[in-house]
PDB file of C-alpha atoms and ligand atoms in Angstrom:
ATOM      1  CA  MET A   8       0.000   0.000   0.000  1.00 44.00           C
ATOM      2  CA  ILE A   9       1.271   3.464  -0.839  1.00 48.00           C
ATOM      3  CA  ALA A  10       1.443   5.776   2.147  1.00 48.00           C
ATOM      4  CA  PRO A  11      -0.673   8.922   1.876  1.00 49.00           C
ATOM      5  CA  PHE A  12       1.064  12.129   0.884  1.00 50.00           C
ATOM      6  CA  TRP A  13       0.936  13.714   4.346  1.00 47.00           C
ATOM      7  CA  HIS A  14       2.350  10.530   5.838  1.00 46.00           C
ATOM      8  CA  ARG A  15       5.335  10.614   3.515  1.00 48.00           C
ATOM      9  CA  LEU A  16       5.925  14.220   4.430  1.00 47.00           C
ATOM     10  CA  LEU A  17       5.918  13.446   8.153  1.00 47.00           C
ATOM     11  CA  PHE A  18       7.886  10.204   8.109  1.00 46.00           C
ATOM     12  CA  ARG A  19      10.360  10.291   5.273  1.00 46.00           C
ATOM     13  CA  ARG A  20      12.105   6.984   4.861  1.00 46.00           C
ATOM     14  CA  GLY A  21      15.193   6.497   7.006  1.00 41.00           C
ATOM     15  CA  GLU A  22      14.645   9.718   8.826  1.00 42.00           C
ATOM     16  CA  LYS A  23      14.302   9.595  12.580  1.00 51.00           C
ATOM     17  CA  ARG A  24      11.441  11.429  14.193  1.00 54.00           C
ATOM     18  CA  HIS A  25      12.740  13.959  16.683  1.00 62.00           C
ATOM     19  CA  SER A  26      10.627  14.565  19.704  1.00 74.00           C
ATOM     20  CA  PRO A  27      10.191  18.274  20.333  1.00 87.00           C
ATOM     21  CA  MET A  28      12.196  20.108  22.993  1.00 93.00           C
ATOM     22  CA  PRO A  29      10.121  20.238  26.203  1.00 95.00           C
ATOM     23  CA  ARG A  30       9.794  23.331  28.362  1.00 95.00           C
ATOM     24  CA  ILE A  31      12.317  23.310  31.198  1.00 95.00           C
ATOM     25  CA  ASP A  32       9.638  23.813  33.872  1.00 94.00           C
ATOM     26  CA  THR A  33       8.004  20.504  32.893  1.00 96.00           C
ATOM     27  CA  LEU A  34      11.179  18.568  33.824  1.00 97.00           C
ATOM     28  CA  GLY A  35      11.539  17.121  37.289  1.00 97.00           C
ATOM     29  CA  VAL A  36      12.881  14.589  39.761  1.00 98.00           C
ATOM     30  CA  PRO A  37      10.571  12.347  41.863  1.00 98.00           C
ATOM     31  CA  ALA A  38       9.018  14.305  44.751  1.00 97.00           C
ATOM     32  CA  GLN A  39      10.645  12.036  47.365  1.00 98.00           C
ATOM     33  CA  THR A  40      14.164  12.482  45.874  1.00 98.00           C
ATOM     34  CA  PRO A  41      15.576  15.997  46.263  1.00 98.00           C
ATOM     35  CA  LEU A  42      18.800  15.949  44.260  1.00 98.00           C
ATOM     36  CA  TYR A  43      22.053  17.903  44.486  1.00 98.00           C
ATOM     37  CA  ALA A  44      24.574  17.774  41.620  1.00 98.00           C
ATOM     38  CA  ILE A  45      28.117  19.120  41.997  1.00 98.00           C
ATOM     39  CA  GLY A  46      30.308  20.252  39.089  1.00 98.00           C
ATOM     40  CA  ASP A  47      34.085  19.995  38.533  1.00 98.00           C
ATOM     41  CA  ILE A  48      35.984  20.239  41.850  1.00 98.00           C
ATOM     42  CA  HIS A  49      39.613  19.923  40.658  1.00 98.00           C
ATOM     43  CA  GLY A  50      41.249  19.789  44.072  1.00 98.00           C
ATOM     44  CA  GLN A  51      39.354  22.752  45.547  1.00 98.00           C
ATOM     45  CA  ILE A  52      38.940  21.261  49.003  1.00 98.00           C
ATOM     46  CA  ASP A  53      37.685  24.420  50.777  1.00 98.00           C
ATOM     47  CA  GLN A  54      34.865  24.972  48.302  1.00 98.00           C
ATOM     48  CA  LEU A  55      33.957  21.277  48.444  1.00 98.00           C
ATOM     49  CA  ARG A  56      33.754  21.357  52.256  1.00 98.00           C
ATOM     50  CA  GLN A  57      31.472  24.414  52.093  1.00 98.00           C
ATOM     51  CA  ALA A  58      29.192  22.748  49.565  1.00 98.00           C
ATOM     52  CA  ILE A  59      28.957  19.541  51.576  1.00 98.00           C
ATOM     53  CA  ALA A  60      28.222  21.357  54.838  1.00 98.00           C
ATOM     54  CA  TRP A  61      25.371  23.224  53.131  1.00 98.00           C
ATOM     55  CA  ILE A  62      23.962  20.105  51.430  1.00 98.00           C
ATOM     56  CA  VAL A  63      24.157  17.992  54.590  1.00 98.00           C
ATOM     57  CA  GLY A  64      22.263  20.673  56.521  1.00 97.00           C
ATOM     58  CA  ARG A  65      19.431  20.773  53.983  1.00 98.00           C
ATOM     59  CA  ALA A  66      19.418  16.994  53.536  1.00 97.00           C
ATOM     60  CA  ALA A  67      19.082  16.411  57.300  1.00 96.00           C
ATOM     61  CA  ALA A  68      15.830  18.403  57.335  1.00 97.00           C
ATOM     62  CA  GLN A  69      14.622  16.531  54.232  1.00 98.00           C
ATOM     63  CA  THR A  70      15.423  13.127  55.758  1.00 97.00           C
ATOM     64  CA  GLU A  71      13.291  14.073  58.758  1.00 97.00           C
ATOM     65  CA  GLN A  72      10.391  14.597  56.343  1.00 97.00           C
ATOM     66  CA  ASN A  73      10.948  11.035  55.060  1.00 97.00           C
ATOM     67  CA  LEU A  74      12.524  12.251  51.804  1.00 98.00           C
ATOM     68  CA  LYS A  75      15.512  10.434  50.291  1.00 98.00           C
ATOM     69  CA  PRO A  76      18.066  13.082  49.280  1.00 98.00           C
ATOM     70  CA  LYS A  77      20.631  12.167  46.657  1.00 98.00           C
ATOM     71  CA  VAL A  78      23.950  13.820  45.761  1.00 98.00           C
ATOM     72  CA  VAL A  79      25.529  13.278  42.321  1.00 98.00           C
ATOM     73  CA  PHE A  80      29.143  14.336  41.722  1.00 99.00           C
ATOM     74  CA  LEU A  81      29.866  14.956  38.036  1.00 98.00           C
ATOM     75  CA  GLY A  82      33.578  14.005  38.074  1.00 98.00           C
ATOM     76  CA  ASP A  83      36.911  15.836  37.767  1.00 98.00           C
ATOM     77  CA  TYR A  84      37.794  15.608  41.458  1.00 98.00           C
ATOM     78  CA  VAL A  85      41.559  15.663  40.856  1.00 98.00           C
ATOM     79  CA  ASP A  86      44.162  17.779  39.016  1.00 98.00           C
ATOM     80  CA  ARG A  87      44.958  21.463  38.682  1.00 96.00           C
ATOM     81  CA  GLY A  88      43.567  22.815  41.982  1.00 93.00           C
ATOM     82  CA  GLU A  89      44.862  23.087  45.525  1.00 92.00           C
ATOM     83  CA  ASP A  90      44.628  19.550  47.009  1.00 97.00           C
ATOM     84  CA  SER A  91      43.328  16.557  45.037  1.00 98.00           C
ATOM     85  CA  ARG A  92      44.370  14.120  47.743  1.00 98.00           C
ATOM     86  CA  ALA A  93      42.255  15.932  50.357  1.00 98.00           C
ATOM     87  CA  VAL A  94      39.299  16.013  47.936  1.00 98.00           C
ATOM     88  CA  LEU A  95      39.416  12.240  47.412  1.00 98.00           C
ATOM     89  CA  ASN A  96      39.745  11.672  51.183  1.00 98.00           C
ATOM     90  CA  CYS A  97      36.707  13.842  51.760  1.00 98.00           C
ATOM     91  CA  LEU A  98      34.557  12.149  49.080  1.00 98.00           C
ATOM     92  CA  ILE A  99      35.524   8.637  50.178  1.00 98.00           C
ATOM     93  CA  GLY A 100      34.357   9.346  53.756  1.00 98.00           C
ATOM     94  CA  LEU A 101      30.901  10.693  52.886  1.00 98.00           C
ATOM     95  CA  GLU A 102      28.962   7.423  52.688  1.00 97.00           C
ATOM     96  CA  ALA A 103      30.024   6.300  56.161  1.00 98.00           C
ATOM     97  CA  GLU A 104      29.566   9.741  57.713  1.00 97.00           C
ATOM     98  CA  PHE A 105      26.143  10.484  56.208  1.00 97.00           C
ATOM     99  CA  PRO A 106      24.473   7.142  55.467  1.00 97.00           C
ATOM    100  CA  SER A 107      20.971   8.608  55.140  1.00 96.00           C
ATOM    101  CA  ILE A 108      22.046  10.421  51.950  1.00 98.00           C
ATOM    102  CA  GLN A 109      22.574   8.521  48.686  1.00 98.00           C
ATOM    103  CA  TRP A 110      26.027   9.460  47.282  1.00 98.00           C
ATOM    104  CA  ILE A 111      26.774   8.892  43.596  1.00 98.00           C
ATOM    105  CA  PHE A 112      30.172   9.491  42.030  1.00 98.00           C
ATOM    106  CA  LEU A 113      30.684   9.779  38.268  1.00 98.00           C
ATOM    107  CA  ALA A 114      34.027   9.621  36.456  1.00 98.00           C
ATOM    108  CA  GLY A 115      35.555  12.673  34.810  1.00 98.00           C
ATOM    109  CA  ASN A 116      38.148  12.719  32.052  1.00 98.00           C
ATOM    110  CA  HIS A 117      40.804  13.664  34.642  1.00 98.00           C
ATOM    111  CA  GLU A 118      40.125  10.529  36.701  1.00 98.00           C
ATOM    112  CA  ALA A 119      40.264   8.499  33.468  1.00 98.00           C
ATOM    113  CA  ALA A 120      43.596  10.113  32.542  1.00 98.00           C
ATOM    114  CA  MET A 121      45.041   9.469  36.009  1.00 98.00           C
ATOM    115  CA  LEU A 122      44.019   5.794  35.856  1.00 98.00           C
ATOM    116  CA  GLY A 123      45.451   5.649  32.326  1.00 98.00           C
ATOM    117  CA  PHE A 124      48.773   7.005  33.599  1.00 98.00           C
ATOM    118  CA  LEU A 125      48.851   4.400  36.385  1.00 98.00           C
ATOM    119  CA  ASP A 126      48.116   1.661  33.847  1.00 98.00           C
ATOM    120  CA  ASN A 127      50.377   2.775  30.981  1.00 97.00           C
ATOM    121  CA  PRO A 128      52.324   5.942  31.859  1.00 96.00           C
ATOM    122  CA  LEU A 129      54.080   6.331  28.513  1.00 95.00           C
ATOM    123  CA  GLU A 130      50.804   6.276  26.622  1.00 96.00           C
ATOM    124  CA  HIS A 131      49.165   8.709  29.046  1.00 96.00           C
ATOM    125  CA  ILE A 132      52.055  11.081  29.640  1.00 95.00           C
ATOM    126  CA  ALA A 133      49.777  13.951  28.552  1.00 95.00           C
ATOM    127  CA  TRP A 134      48.055  13.701  31.957  1.00 97.00           C
ATOM    128  CA  LEU A 135      51.089  15.382  33.582  1.00 95.00           C
ATOM    129  CA  GLY A 136      50.581  18.408  31.368  1.00 94.00           C
ATOM    130  CA  PHE A 137      46.875  19.000  32.070  1.00 94.00           C
ATOM    131  CA  GLY A 138      46.869  18.973  35.840  1.00 96.00           C
ATOM    132  CA  GLY A 139      48.408  15.626  36.775  1.00 97.00           C
ATOM    133  CA  ALA A 140      51.676  17.201  37.928  1.00 96.00           C
ATOM    134  CA  GLU A 141      49.795  19.078  40.677  1.00 97.00           C
ATOM    135  CA  THR A 142      48.117  15.841  41.774  1.00 98.00           C
ATOM    136  CA  LEU A 143      51.521  14.107  41.975  1.00 97.00           C
ATOM    137  CA  LEU A 144      52.718  16.859  44.331  1.00 97.00           C
ATOM    138  CA  ASN A 145      49.603  16.417  46.521  1.00 97.00           C
ATOM    139  CA  TYR A 146      50.687  12.784  46.995  1.00 98.00           C
ATOM    140  CA  GLY A 147      54.280  13.782  47.745  1.00 97.00           C
ATOM    141  CA  VAL A 148      55.612  12.632  44.350  1.00 97.00           C
ATOM    142  CA  ARG A 149      57.960  14.899  42.392  1.00 95.00           C
ATOM    143  CA  PRO A 150      56.975  15.259  38.709  1.00 93.00           C
ATOM    144  CA  PRO A 151      59.592  13.763  36.373  1.00 91.00           C
ATOM    145  CA  VAL A 152      62.283  15.948  34.898  1.00 85.00           C
ATOM    146  CA  GLY A 153      62.112  15.531  31.118  1.00 75.00           C
ATOM    147  CA  VAL A 154      60.102  12.914  29.275  1.00 72.00           C
ATOM    148  CA  GLY A 155      62.514   9.960  29.314  1.00 83.00           C
ATOM    149  CA  GLY A 156      60.780   6.573  29.552  1.00 89.00           C
ATOM    150  CA  ARG A 157      62.605   5.480  32.739  1.00 92.00           C
ATOM    151  CA  ALA A 158      61.796   8.697  34.596  1.00 93.00           C
ATOM    152  CA  ILE A 159      58.113   8.424  33.646  1.00 95.00           C
ATOM    153  CA  GLN A 160      57.888   4.767  34.738  1.00 96.00           C
ATOM    154  CA  LYS A 161      59.555   5.662  38.036  1.00 96.00           C
ATOM    155  CA  THR A 162      57.061   8.467  38.639  1.00 97.00           C
ATOM    156  CA  ARG A 163      54.197   6.047  38.012  1.00 97.00           C
ATOM    157  CA  ASP A 164      55.656   3.548  40.489  1.00 98.00           C
ATOM    158  CA  GLN A 165      56.053   6.271  43.112  1.00 98.00           C
ATOM    159  CA  LEU A 166      52.463   7.425  42.629  1.00 98.00           C
ATOM    160  CA  LEU A 167      51.187   3.856  42.893  1.00 98.00           C
ATOM    161  CA  GLN A 168      53.084   3.529  46.199  1.00 98.00           C
ATOM    162  CA  ALA A 169      51.840   6.820  47.560  1.00 98.00           C
ATOM    163  CA  LEU A 170      48.205   6.288  46.544  1.00 98.00           C
ATOM    164  CA  PRO A 171      46.150   4.663  49.341  1.00 98.00           C
ATOM    165  CA  ASP A 172      44.212   1.544  48.265  1.00 98.00           C
ATOM    166  CA  THR A 173      40.963   3.324  49.103  1.00 98.00           C
ATOM    167  CA  HIS A 174      41.805   6.076  46.594  1.00 98.00           C
ATOM    168  CA  LEU A 175      42.658   3.627  43.815  1.00 98.00           C
ATOM    169  CA  ARG A 176      39.478   1.620  44.421  1.00 98.00           C
ATOM    170  CA  PHE A 177      37.395   4.813  44.487  1.00 98.00           C
ATOM    171  CA  LEU A 178      38.801   5.863  41.106  1.00 98.00           C
ATOM    172  CA  GLN A 179      38.208   2.413  39.619  1.00 98.00           C
ATOM    173  CA  GLN A 180      34.577   2.223  40.758  1.00 98.00           C
ATOM    174  CA  LEU A 181      33.318   5.508  39.293  1.00 98.00           C
ATOM    175  CA  ARG A 182      30.275   5.279  37.000  1.00 98.00           C
ATOM    176  CA  HIS A 183      29.828   6.993  33.651  1.00 98.00           C
ATOM    177  CA  SER A 184      26.246   8.168  34.009  1.00 98.00           C
ATOM    178  CA  HIS A 185      23.242   8.249  36.289  1.00 98.00           C
ATOM    179  CA  GLN A 186      19.553   8.863  35.612  1.00 98.00           C
ATOM    180  CA  CYS A 187      16.923  10.304  37.907  1.00 98.00           C
ATOM    181  CA  GLY A 188      13.480  11.486  36.785  1.00 98.00           C
ATOM    182  CA  ASP A 189      13.792  13.554  33.607  1.00 98.00           C
ATOM    183  CA  TYR A 190      17.544  14.088  34.073  1.00 98.00           C
ATOM    184  CA  LEU A 191      20.660  12.259  32.980  1.00 98.00           C
ATOM    185  CA  PHE A 192      23.955  13.041  34.699  1.00 98.00           C
ATOM    186  CA  VAL A 193      27.257  12.657  32.899  1.00 98.00           C
ATOM    187  CA  HIS A 194      30.667  14.347  33.075  1.00 98.00           C
ATOM    188  CA  ALA A 195      31.101  15.914  29.633  1.00 98.00           C
ATOM    189  CA  GLY A 196      27.984  15.365  27.526  1.00 98.00           C
ATOM    190  CA  LEU A 197      26.488  13.022  24.934  1.00 98.00           C
ATOM    191  CA  ARG A 198      26.934  12.552  21.189  1.00 97.00           C
ATOM    192  CA  PRO A 199      23.995  13.958  19.216  1.00 96.00           C
ATOM    193  CA  GLY A 200      22.143  11.370  17.114  1.00 93.00           C
ATOM    194  CA  VAL A 201      23.326   8.357  19.163  1.00 95.00           C
ATOM    195  CA  PRO A 202      20.659   6.570  21.286  1.00 93.00           C
ATOM    196  CA  LEU A 203      21.215   6.801  25.050  1.00 94.00           C
ATOM    197  CA  GLU A 204      21.988   3.084  25.424  1.00 93.00           C
ATOM    198  CA  ARG A 205      24.679   3.268  22.722  1.00 96.00           C
ATOM    199  CA  GLN A 206      26.561   6.345  24.002  1.00 97.00           C
ATOM    200  CA  ALA A 207      30.306   5.625  24.304  1.00 98.00           C
ATOM    201  CA  PRO A 208      32.080   6.109  27.662  1.00 97.00           C
ATOM    202  CA  GLU A 209      34.788   8.017  25.774  1.00 97.00           C
ATOM    203  CA  ASP A 210      32.209  10.611  24.656  1.00 98.00           C
ATOM    204  CA  MET A 211      30.605  10.826  28.108  1.00 98.00           C
ATOM    205  CA  LEU A 212      34.060  11.663  29.528  1.00 98.00           C
ATOM    206  CA  TRP A 213      35.561  13.904  26.825  1.00 98.00           C
ATOM    207  CA  ILE A 214      33.037  15.288  24.311  1.00 98.00           C
ATOM    208  CA  ARG A 215      32.926  19.063  24.009  1.00 98.00           C
ATOM    209  CA  ASP A 216      32.078  21.046  20.852  1.00 97.00           C
ATOM    210  CA  GLU A 217      29.855  18.497  19.084  1.00 97.00           C
ATOM    211  CA  PHE A 218      27.700  18.306  22.212  1.00 98.00           C
ATOM    212  CA  MET A 219      27.778  21.963  23.267  1.00 97.00           C
ATOM    213  CA  ASN A 220      27.067  23.310  19.765  1.00 96.00           C
ATOM    214  CA  THR A 221      24.146  21.019  18.969  1.00 95.00           C
ATOM    215  CA  PRO A 222      20.910  21.650  20.892  1.00 95.00           C
ATOM    216  CA  HIS A 223      19.277  18.231  20.865  1.00 93.00           C
ATOM    217  CA  TRP A 224      16.624  16.487  22.942  1.00 95.00           C
ATOM    218  CA  TYR A 225      17.995  13.168  24.206  1.00 95.00           C
ATOM    219  CA  GLY A 226      14.797  12.164  25.999  1.00 95.00           C
ATOM    220  CA  LYS A 227      16.410  13.466  29.210  1.00 97.00           C
ATOM    221  CA  CYS A 228      17.899  16.795  30.225  1.00 98.00           C
ATOM    222  CA  VAL A 229      21.683  16.262  30.341  1.00 98.00           C
ATOM    223  CA  VAL A 230      23.329  17.640  33.508  1.00 98.00           C
ATOM    224  CA  HIS A 231      27.080  17.949  32.941  1.00 98.00           C
ATOM    225  CA  GLY A 232      30.372  19.655  33.833  1.00 98.00           C
ATOM    226  CA  HIS A 233      33.656  19.583  31.840  1.00 98.00           C
ATOM    227  CA  THR A 234      33.212  22.807  29.858  1.00 98.00           C
ATOM    228  CA  ILE A 235      33.587  25.970  31.916  1.00 97.00           C
ATOM    229  CA  GLU A 236      30.769  28.515  31.560  1.00 97.00           C
ATOM    230  CA  THR A 237      30.807  31.776  33.476  1.00 91.00           C
ATOM    231  CA  ALA A 238      27.109  31.549  34.367  1.00 90.00           C
ATOM    232  CA  PRO A 239      25.221  28.296  35.008  1.00 88.00           C
ATOM    233  CA  ALA A 240      23.660  27.188  31.693  1.00 92.00           C
ATOM    234  CA  LEU A 241      20.019  26.207  32.279  1.00 96.00           C
ATOM    235  CA  HIS A 242      18.497  24.853  29.061  1.00 97.00           C
ATOM    236  CA  PRO A 243      15.792  22.208  28.662  1.00 97.00           C
ATOM    237  CA  TRP A 244      18.235  19.906  26.837  1.00 97.00           C
ATOM    238  CA  ARG A 245      21.322  20.507  28.991  1.00 98.00           C
ATOM    239  CA  ILE A 246      22.359  22.099  32.279  1.00 98.00           C
ATOM    240  CA  GLY A 247      26.092  22.878  32.514  1.00 98.00           C
ATOM    241  CA  ILE A 248      27.529  23.513  35.991  1.00 98.00           C
ATOM    242  CA  ASP A 249      31.315  23.650  35.571  1.00 98.00           C
ATOM    243  CA  SER A 250      31.925  27.188  36.803  1.00 97.00           C
ATOM    244  CA  GLY A 251      35.741  26.941  36.922  1.00 97.00           C
ATOM    245  CA  ALA A 252      36.289  26.449  40.668  1.00 97.00           C
ATOM    246  CA  TYR A 253      40.053  25.933  40.200  1.00 96.00           C
ATOM    247  CA  CYS A 254      40.534  29.184  38.279  1.00 95.00           C
ATOM    248  CA  GLY A 255      38.723  31.636  40.535  1.00 95.00           C
ATOM    249  CA  GLY A 256      35.089  30.680  39.871  1.00 97.00           C
ATOM    250  CA  PRO A 257      32.628  29.230  42.378  1.00 97.00           C
ATOM    251  CA  LEU A 258      31.979  25.512  42.841  1.00 98.00           C
ATOM    252  CA  SER A 259      28.434  25.079  41.544  1.00 98.00           C
ATOM    253  CA  CYS A 260      25.713  22.907  43.036  1.00 98.00           C
ATOM    254  CA  LEU A 261      22.493  22.326  41.081  1.00 98.00           C
ATOM    255  CA  VAL A 262      19.554  21.722  43.402  1.00 98.00           C
ATOM    256  CA  LEU A 263      16.586  19.830  41.918  1.00 98.00           C
ATOM    257  CA  THR A 264      13.359  19.507  43.909  1.00 98.00           C
ATOM    258  CA  GLY A 265      10.277  18.312  42.037  1.00 97.00           C
ATOM    259  CA  ASN A 266       9.980  20.552  38.965  1.00 97.00           C
ATOM    260  CA  HIS A 267      12.101  23.308  40.484  1.00 97.00           C
ATOM    261  CA  ARG A 268      15.795  23.991  39.911  1.00 97.00           C
ATOM    262  CA  GLU A 269      18.360  26.461  41.211  1.00 97.00           C
ATOM    263  CA  VAL A 270      22.154  26.750  41.193  1.00 98.00           C
ATOM    264  CA  ILE A 271      24.110  27.672  44.330  1.00 98.00           C
ATOM    265  CA  GLY A 272      27.757  28.787  44.079  1.00 97.00           C
ATOM    266  CA  PHE A 273      30.405  28.230  46.753  1.00 98.00           C
ATOM    267  CA  SER A 274      33.518  30.394  46.542  1.00 93.00           C
TER     268      SER A 274
HETATM  269 MN1   MN B 418      37.128  19.636  34.339  1.00 64.66          MN
END
């Protein structure tokens, strides 16, 4: 049977139907799950401590009302900033200290690069140049002089020795994404045109321009960090909360309650 003319216009062969962009105020999290999402920390321990103190205070009141608060960290805990080691110590202790809150930790490209360096330092030597050298110093390891293979291997061995088991396990157990209500949380973004279940971890950790320059409805609003924006970017298709904490900006926390959203900065 030949499809009617209007049908051919609407559903041209091979062409995917795109659902329309929803209005941002229709998007929400379940009423019983107030959610806090934290952008790139990059070693900024003071700002992290402020954010956690504020969240824990609000979450305590919410727990008393039988709500189940959830905190999602969007990755990039290490590198560049003042003390990556202290940041990991702080994050690792949260579950035991505040068991009534659900804590979720995603991987950032900097955690992936650090693990890559530990696994194959010569292949991931670039990590030292984009913040890894500062992390080495936080663990009491001197960055290598020059780029000779032996010096790089030695630096890796020293880092492996200095890194507590709890830190290594924490880095190895990070997830790539998390979903709650109408939101999907990921470090960097998603690749336009690829179904959610087929998104590559590499893209979720590293993607930048293709994602940022292509407004696209993924079926969820994508909450992400990775790309610094001077003001929190609140769009129906994406919410970006990397506000450059390590280079003088605040550490941003997105607060989602029901259909409401706000961004709080800690500086
Ligand atoms: Mn980052």
